[in-house]
PDB file of C-alpha atoms in Angstrom:
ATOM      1  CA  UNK A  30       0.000   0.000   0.000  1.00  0.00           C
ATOM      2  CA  UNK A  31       3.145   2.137  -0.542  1.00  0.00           C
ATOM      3  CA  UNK A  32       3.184   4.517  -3.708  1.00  0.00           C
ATOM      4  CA  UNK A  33       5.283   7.342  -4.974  1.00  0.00           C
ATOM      5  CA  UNK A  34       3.196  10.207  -5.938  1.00  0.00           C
ATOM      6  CA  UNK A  35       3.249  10.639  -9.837  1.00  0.00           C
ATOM      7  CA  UNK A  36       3.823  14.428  -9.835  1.00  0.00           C
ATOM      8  CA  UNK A  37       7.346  13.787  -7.794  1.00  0.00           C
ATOM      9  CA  UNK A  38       8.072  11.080 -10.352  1.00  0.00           C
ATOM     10  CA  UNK A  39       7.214  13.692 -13.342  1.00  0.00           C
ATOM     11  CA  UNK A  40       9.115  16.338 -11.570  1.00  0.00           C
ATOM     12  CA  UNK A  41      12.428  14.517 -10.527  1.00  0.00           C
ATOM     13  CA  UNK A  42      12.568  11.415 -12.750  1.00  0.00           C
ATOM     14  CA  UNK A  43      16.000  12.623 -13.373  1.00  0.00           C
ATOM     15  CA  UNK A  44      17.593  15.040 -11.836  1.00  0.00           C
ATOM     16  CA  UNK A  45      21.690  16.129 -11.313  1.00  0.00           C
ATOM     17  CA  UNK A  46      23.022  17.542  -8.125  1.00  0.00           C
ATOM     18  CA  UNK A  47      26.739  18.023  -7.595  1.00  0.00           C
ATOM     19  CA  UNK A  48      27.324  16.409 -10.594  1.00  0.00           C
ATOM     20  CA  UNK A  49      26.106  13.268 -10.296  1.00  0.00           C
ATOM     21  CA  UNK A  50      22.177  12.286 -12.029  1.00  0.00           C
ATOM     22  CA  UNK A  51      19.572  10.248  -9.744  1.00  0.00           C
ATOM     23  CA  UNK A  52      17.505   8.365 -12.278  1.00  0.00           C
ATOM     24  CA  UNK A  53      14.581   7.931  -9.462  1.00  0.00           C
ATOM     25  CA  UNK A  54      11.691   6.265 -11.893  1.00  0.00           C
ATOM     26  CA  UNK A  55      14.098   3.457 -12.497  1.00  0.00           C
ATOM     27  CA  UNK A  56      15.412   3.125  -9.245  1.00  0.00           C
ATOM     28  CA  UNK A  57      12.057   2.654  -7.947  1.00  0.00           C
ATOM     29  CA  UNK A  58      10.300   0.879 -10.816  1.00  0.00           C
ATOM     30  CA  UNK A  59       9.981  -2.585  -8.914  1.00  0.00           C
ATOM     31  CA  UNK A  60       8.320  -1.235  -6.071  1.00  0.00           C
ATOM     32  CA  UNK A  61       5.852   1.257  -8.150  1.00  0.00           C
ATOM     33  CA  UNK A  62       4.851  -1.813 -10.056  1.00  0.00           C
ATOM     34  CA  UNK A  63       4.391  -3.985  -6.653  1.00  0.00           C
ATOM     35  CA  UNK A  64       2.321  -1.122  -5.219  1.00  0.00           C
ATOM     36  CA  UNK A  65       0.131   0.307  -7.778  1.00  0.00           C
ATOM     37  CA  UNK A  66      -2.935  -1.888  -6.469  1.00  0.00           C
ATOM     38  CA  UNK A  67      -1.849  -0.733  -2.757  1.00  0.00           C
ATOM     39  CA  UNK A  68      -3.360   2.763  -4.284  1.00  0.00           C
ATOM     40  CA  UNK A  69      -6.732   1.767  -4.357  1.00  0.00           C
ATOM     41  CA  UNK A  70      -6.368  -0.215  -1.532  1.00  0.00           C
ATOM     42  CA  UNK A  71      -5.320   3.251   0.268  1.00  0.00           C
ATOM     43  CA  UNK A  72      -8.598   4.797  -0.606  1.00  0.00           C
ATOM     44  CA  UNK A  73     -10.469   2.564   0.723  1.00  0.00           C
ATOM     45  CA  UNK A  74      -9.019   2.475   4.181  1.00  0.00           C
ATOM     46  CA  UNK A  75      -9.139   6.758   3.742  1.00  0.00           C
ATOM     47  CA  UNK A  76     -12.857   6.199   3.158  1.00  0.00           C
ATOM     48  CA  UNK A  77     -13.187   3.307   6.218  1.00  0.00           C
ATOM     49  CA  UNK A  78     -11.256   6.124   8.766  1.00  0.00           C
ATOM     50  CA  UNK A  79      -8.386   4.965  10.840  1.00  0.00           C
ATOM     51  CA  UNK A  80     -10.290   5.134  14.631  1.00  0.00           C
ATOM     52  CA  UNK A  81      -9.785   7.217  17.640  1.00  0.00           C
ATOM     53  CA  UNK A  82      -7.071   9.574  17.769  1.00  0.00           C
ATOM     54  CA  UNK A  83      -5.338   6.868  19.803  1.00  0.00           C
ATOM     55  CA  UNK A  84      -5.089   4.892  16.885  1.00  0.00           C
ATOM     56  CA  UNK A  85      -3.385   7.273  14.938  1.00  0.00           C
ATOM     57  CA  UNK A  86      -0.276   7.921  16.727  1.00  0.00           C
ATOM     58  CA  UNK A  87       2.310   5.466  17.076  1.00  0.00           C
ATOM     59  CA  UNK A  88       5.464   5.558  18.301  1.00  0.00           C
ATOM     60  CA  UNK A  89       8.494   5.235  16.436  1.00  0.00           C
ATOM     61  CA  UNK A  90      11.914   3.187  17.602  1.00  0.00           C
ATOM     62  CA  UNK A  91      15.257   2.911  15.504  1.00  0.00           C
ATOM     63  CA  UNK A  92      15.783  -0.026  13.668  1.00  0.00           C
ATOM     64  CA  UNK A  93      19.381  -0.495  14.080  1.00  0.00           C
ATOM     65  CA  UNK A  94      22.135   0.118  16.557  1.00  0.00           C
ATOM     66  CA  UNK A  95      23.866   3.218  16.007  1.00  0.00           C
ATOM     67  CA  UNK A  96      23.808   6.688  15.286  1.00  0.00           C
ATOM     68  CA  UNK A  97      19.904   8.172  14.274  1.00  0.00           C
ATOM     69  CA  UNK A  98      20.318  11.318  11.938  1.00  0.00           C
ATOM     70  CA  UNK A  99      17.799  13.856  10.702  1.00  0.00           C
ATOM     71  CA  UNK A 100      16.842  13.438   7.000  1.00  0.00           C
ATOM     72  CA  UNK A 101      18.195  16.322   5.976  1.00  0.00           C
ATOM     73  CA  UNK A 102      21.726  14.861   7.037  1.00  0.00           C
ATOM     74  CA  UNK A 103      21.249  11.706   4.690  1.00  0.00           C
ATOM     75  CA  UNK A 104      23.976  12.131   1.726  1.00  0.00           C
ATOM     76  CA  UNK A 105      21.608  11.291  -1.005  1.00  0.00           C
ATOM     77  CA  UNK A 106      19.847  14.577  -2.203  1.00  0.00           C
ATOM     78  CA  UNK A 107      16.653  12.102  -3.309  1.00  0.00           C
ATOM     79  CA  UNK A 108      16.309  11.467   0.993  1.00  0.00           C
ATOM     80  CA  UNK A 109      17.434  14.414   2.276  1.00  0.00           C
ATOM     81  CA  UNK A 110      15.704  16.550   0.229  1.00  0.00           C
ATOM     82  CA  UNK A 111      12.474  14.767   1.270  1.00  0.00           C
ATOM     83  CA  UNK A 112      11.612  14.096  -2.788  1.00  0.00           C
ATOM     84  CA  UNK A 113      10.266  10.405  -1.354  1.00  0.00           C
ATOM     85  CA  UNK A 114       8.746  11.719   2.026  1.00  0.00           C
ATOM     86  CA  UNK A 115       9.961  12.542   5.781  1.00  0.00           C
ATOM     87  CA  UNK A 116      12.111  10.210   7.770  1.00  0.00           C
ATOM     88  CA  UNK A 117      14.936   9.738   9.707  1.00  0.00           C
ATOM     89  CA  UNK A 118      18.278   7.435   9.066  1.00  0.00           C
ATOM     90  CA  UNK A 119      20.356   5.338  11.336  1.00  0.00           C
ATOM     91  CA  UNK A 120      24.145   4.933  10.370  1.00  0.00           C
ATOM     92  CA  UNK A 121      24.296   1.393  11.961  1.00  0.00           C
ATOM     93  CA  UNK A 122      26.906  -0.459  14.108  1.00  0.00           C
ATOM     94  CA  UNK A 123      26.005  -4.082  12.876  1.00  0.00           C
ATOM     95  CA  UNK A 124      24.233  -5.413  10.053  1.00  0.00           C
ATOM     96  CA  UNK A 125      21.095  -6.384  11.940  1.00  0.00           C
ATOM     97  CA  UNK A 126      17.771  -4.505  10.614  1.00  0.00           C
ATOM     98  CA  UNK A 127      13.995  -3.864  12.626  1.00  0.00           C
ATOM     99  CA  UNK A 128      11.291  -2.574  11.971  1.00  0.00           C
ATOM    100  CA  UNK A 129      10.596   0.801  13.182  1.00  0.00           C
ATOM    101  CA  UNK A 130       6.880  -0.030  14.450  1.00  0.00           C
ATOM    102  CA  UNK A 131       4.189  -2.454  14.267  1.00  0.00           C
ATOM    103  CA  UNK A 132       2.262  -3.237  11.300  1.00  0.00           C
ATOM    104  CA  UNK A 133       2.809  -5.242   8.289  1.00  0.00           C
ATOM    105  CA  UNK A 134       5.268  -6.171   5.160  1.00  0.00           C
ATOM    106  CA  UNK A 135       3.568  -4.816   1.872  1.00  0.00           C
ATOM    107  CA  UNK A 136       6.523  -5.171  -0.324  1.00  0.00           C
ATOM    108  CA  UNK A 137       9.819  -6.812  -0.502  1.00  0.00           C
ATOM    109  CA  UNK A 138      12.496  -5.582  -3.200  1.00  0.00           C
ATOM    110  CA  UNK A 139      13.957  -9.033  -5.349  1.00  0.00           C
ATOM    111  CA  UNK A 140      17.336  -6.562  -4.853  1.00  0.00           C
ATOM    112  CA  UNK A 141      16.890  -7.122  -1.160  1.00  0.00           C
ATOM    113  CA  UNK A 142      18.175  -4.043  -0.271  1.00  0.00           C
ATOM    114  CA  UNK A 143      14.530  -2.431   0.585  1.00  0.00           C
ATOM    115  CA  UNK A 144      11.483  -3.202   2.871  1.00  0.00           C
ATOM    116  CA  UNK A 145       7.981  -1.058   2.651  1.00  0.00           C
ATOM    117  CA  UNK A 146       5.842  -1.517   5.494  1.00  0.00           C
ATOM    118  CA  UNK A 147       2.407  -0.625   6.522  1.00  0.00           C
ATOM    119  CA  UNK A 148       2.186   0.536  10.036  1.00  0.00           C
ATOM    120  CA  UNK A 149      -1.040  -0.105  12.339  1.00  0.00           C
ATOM    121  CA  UNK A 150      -1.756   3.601  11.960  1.00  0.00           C
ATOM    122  CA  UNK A 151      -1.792   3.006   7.773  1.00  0.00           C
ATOM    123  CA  UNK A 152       1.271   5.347   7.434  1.00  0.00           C
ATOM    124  CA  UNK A 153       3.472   3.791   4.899  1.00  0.00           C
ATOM    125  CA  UNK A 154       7.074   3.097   5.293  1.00  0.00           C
ATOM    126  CA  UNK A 155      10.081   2.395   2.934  1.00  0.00           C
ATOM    127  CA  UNK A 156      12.812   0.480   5.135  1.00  0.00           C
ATOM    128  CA  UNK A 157      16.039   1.398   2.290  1.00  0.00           C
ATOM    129  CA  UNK A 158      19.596   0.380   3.360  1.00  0.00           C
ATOM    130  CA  UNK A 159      22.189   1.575   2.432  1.00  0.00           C
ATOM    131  CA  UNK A 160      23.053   4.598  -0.597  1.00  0.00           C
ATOM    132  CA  UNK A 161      22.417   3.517  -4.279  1.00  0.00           C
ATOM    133  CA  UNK A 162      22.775  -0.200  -2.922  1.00  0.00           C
ATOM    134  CA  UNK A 163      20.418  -1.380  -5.465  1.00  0.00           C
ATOM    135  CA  UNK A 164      23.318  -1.456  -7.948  1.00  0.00           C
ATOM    136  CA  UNK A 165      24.673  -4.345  -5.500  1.00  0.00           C
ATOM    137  CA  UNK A 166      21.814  -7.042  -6.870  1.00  0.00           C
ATOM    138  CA  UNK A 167      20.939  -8.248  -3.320  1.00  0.00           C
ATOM    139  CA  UNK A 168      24.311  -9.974  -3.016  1.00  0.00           C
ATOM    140  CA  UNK A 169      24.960  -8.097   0.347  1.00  0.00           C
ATOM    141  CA  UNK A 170      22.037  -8.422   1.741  1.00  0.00           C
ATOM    142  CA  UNK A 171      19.222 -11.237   3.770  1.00  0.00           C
ATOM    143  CA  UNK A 172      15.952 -10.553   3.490  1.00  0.00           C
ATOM    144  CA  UNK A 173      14.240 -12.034   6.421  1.00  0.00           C
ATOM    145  CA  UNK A 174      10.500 -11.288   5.977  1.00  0.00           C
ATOM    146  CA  UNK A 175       7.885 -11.462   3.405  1.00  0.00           C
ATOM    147  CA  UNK A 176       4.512  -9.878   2.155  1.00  0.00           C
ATOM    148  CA  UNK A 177       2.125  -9.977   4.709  1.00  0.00           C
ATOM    149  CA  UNK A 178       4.030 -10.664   7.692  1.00  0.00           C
ATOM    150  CA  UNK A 179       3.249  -9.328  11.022  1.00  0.00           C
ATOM    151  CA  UNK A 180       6.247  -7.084  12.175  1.00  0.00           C
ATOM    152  CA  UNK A 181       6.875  -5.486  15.384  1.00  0.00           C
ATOM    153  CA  UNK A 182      10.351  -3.081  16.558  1.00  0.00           C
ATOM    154  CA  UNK A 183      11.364  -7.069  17.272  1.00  0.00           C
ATOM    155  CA  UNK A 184      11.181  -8.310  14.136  1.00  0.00           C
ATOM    156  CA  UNK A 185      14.369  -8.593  12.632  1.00  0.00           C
ATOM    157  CA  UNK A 186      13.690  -7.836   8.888  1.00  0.00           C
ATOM    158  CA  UNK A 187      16.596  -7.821   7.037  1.00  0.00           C
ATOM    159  CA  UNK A 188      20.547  -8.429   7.351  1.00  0.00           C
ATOM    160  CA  UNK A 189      23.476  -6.438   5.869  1.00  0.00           C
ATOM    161  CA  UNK A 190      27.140  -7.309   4.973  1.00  0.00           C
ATOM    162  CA  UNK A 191      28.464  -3.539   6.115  1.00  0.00           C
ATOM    163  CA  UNK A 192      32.135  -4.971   4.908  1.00  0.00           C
ATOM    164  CA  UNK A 193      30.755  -5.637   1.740  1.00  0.00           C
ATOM    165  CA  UNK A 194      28.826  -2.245   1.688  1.00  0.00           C
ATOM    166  CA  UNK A 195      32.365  -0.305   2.448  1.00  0.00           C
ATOM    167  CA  UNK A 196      34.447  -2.803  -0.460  1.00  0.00           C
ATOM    168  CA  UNK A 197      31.711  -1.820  -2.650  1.00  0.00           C
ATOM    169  CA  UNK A 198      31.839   1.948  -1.957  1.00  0.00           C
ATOM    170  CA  UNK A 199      28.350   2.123  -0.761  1.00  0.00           C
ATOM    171  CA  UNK A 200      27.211   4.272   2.518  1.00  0.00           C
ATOM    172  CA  UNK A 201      25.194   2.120   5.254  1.00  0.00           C
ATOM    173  CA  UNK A 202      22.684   4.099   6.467  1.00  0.00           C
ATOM    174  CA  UNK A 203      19.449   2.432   7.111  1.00  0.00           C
ATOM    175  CA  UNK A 204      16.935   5.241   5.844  1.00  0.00           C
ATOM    176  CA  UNK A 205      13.214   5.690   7.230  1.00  0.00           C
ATOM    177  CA  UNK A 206      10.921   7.128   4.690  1.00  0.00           C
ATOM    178  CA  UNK A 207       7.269   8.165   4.834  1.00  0.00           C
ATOM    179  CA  UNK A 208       5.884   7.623   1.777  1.00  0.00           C
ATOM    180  CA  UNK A 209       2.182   8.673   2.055  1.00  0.00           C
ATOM    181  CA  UNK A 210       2.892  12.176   3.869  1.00  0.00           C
ATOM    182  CA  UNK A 211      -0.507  13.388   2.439  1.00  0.00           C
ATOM    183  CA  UNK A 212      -2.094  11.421   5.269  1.00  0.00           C
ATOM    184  CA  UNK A 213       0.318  12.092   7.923  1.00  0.00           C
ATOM    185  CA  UNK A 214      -0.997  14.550  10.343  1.00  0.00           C
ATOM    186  CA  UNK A 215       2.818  14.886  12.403  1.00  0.00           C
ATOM    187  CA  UNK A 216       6.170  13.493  12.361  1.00  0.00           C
ATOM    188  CA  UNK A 217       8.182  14.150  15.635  1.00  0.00           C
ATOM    189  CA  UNK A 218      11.363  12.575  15.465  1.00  0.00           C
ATOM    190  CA  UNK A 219      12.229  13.212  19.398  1.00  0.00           C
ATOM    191  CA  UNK A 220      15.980  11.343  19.692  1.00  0.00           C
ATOM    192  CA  UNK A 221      18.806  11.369  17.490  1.00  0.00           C
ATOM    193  CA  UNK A 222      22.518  10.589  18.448  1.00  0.00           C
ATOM    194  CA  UNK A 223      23.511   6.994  19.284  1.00  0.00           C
ATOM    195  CA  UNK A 224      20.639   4.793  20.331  1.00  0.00           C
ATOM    196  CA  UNK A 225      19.840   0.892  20.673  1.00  0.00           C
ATOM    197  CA  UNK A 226      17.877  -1.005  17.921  1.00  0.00           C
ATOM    198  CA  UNK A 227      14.214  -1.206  19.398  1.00  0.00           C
ATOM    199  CA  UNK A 228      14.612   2.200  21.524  1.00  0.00           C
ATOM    200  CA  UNK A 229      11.530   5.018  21.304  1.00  0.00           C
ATOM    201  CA  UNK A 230      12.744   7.913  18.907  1.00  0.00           C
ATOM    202  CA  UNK A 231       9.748   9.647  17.922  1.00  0.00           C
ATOM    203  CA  UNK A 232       6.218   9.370  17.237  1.00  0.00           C
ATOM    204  CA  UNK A 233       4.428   9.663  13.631  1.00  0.00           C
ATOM    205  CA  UNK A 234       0.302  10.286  13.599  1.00  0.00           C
ATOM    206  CA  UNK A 235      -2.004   9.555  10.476  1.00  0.00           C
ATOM    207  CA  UNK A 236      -5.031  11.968   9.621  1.00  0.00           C
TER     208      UNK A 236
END
């Protein structure tokens, strides 16, 4: 149920900054054509309502040990410019990934190197590690989940090689995104600095 607005697709499908071009329509073309149906799906559970305001916040918890950034401090201009959505990153310690919250696996990249999630609240998530890892094939990586699974800040959803990451020339940090920001009412991202995989770190609440 995860889908990249058209209009930023139109806009940035390719785009240069400091010399160096982010082709984002290909980059993401497996999971646009995974989540096209999630759409619809999204309009319906719009047109159901999400509950009492105590359904629609949920709390947030890093998904890695290590250091949580702001987005604006991830070095990939397509993240930190916000051109997918609001998030947060973790530059990891180990090569163990969580979810950041309960909810669900909607979509699992065959390059492994991605996870979207839905969380209880319906706000959509895209779990991406690592900086242009999808060049890497999956080779790195150990996709532990699949759609449809149950996931909680204990699920362990996917494993990293970091060694490989750094032979490869690829940066490591494990990048939050909110994908469906037109139906999130408030992203408070409360902790950054070094944290524990599981810890609290903010709180995210749909409309």
């Amino acid at each position: 149920m995860i889908h990249i607005d058209s209009t930023i697709l139109n806009k940035y499908g390719n785009i240069k900054y400091n010399q160096i071009e982010y082709k984002i329509e290909s980059y993401y073309s497996e999971y646009i054509k995974k989540m096209k149906a999630g759409i619809v799906m999204g309009m319906f559970d719009f047109l159901k309502g999400k509950g009492g305001d105590s359904d629609k916040t949920q709390t947030l918890t890093s998904p890695a040990n290590g250091k949580v950034i702001a987005i604006e401090e991830v070095d990939d201009p397509v993240f930190s410019q916000k051109m997918m959505g609001d998030g947060f990153g973790v530059v990891p310690n180990d090569g163990d990934v969580y979810a950041p919250g309960s909810g669900k696996v909607v979509s699992v990249f065959p390059t492994q190197h991605a996870v979207g999630l839905e969380l209880d609240n319906g706000v959509e998530v895209l779990v991406h590690i690592g900086i242009d890892t999808v060049e890497l094939e999956g080779a790195p990586f150990d996709t532990l989940v699949k759609e449809g699974d149950t996931v909680t800040p204990d699920t362990k959803i996917s494993t990293v090689d970091l060694e490989a990451l750094a032979a490869a020339g690829k940066e490591n940090t494990v990048i939050i995104i909110f994908s469906n920001m037109e139906q999130v009412e408030n992203f408070d991202l409360t902790t950054t600095g070094e944290t524990t995989k599981g810890s609290e770190i903010g709180t995210i609440s749909a409309k």
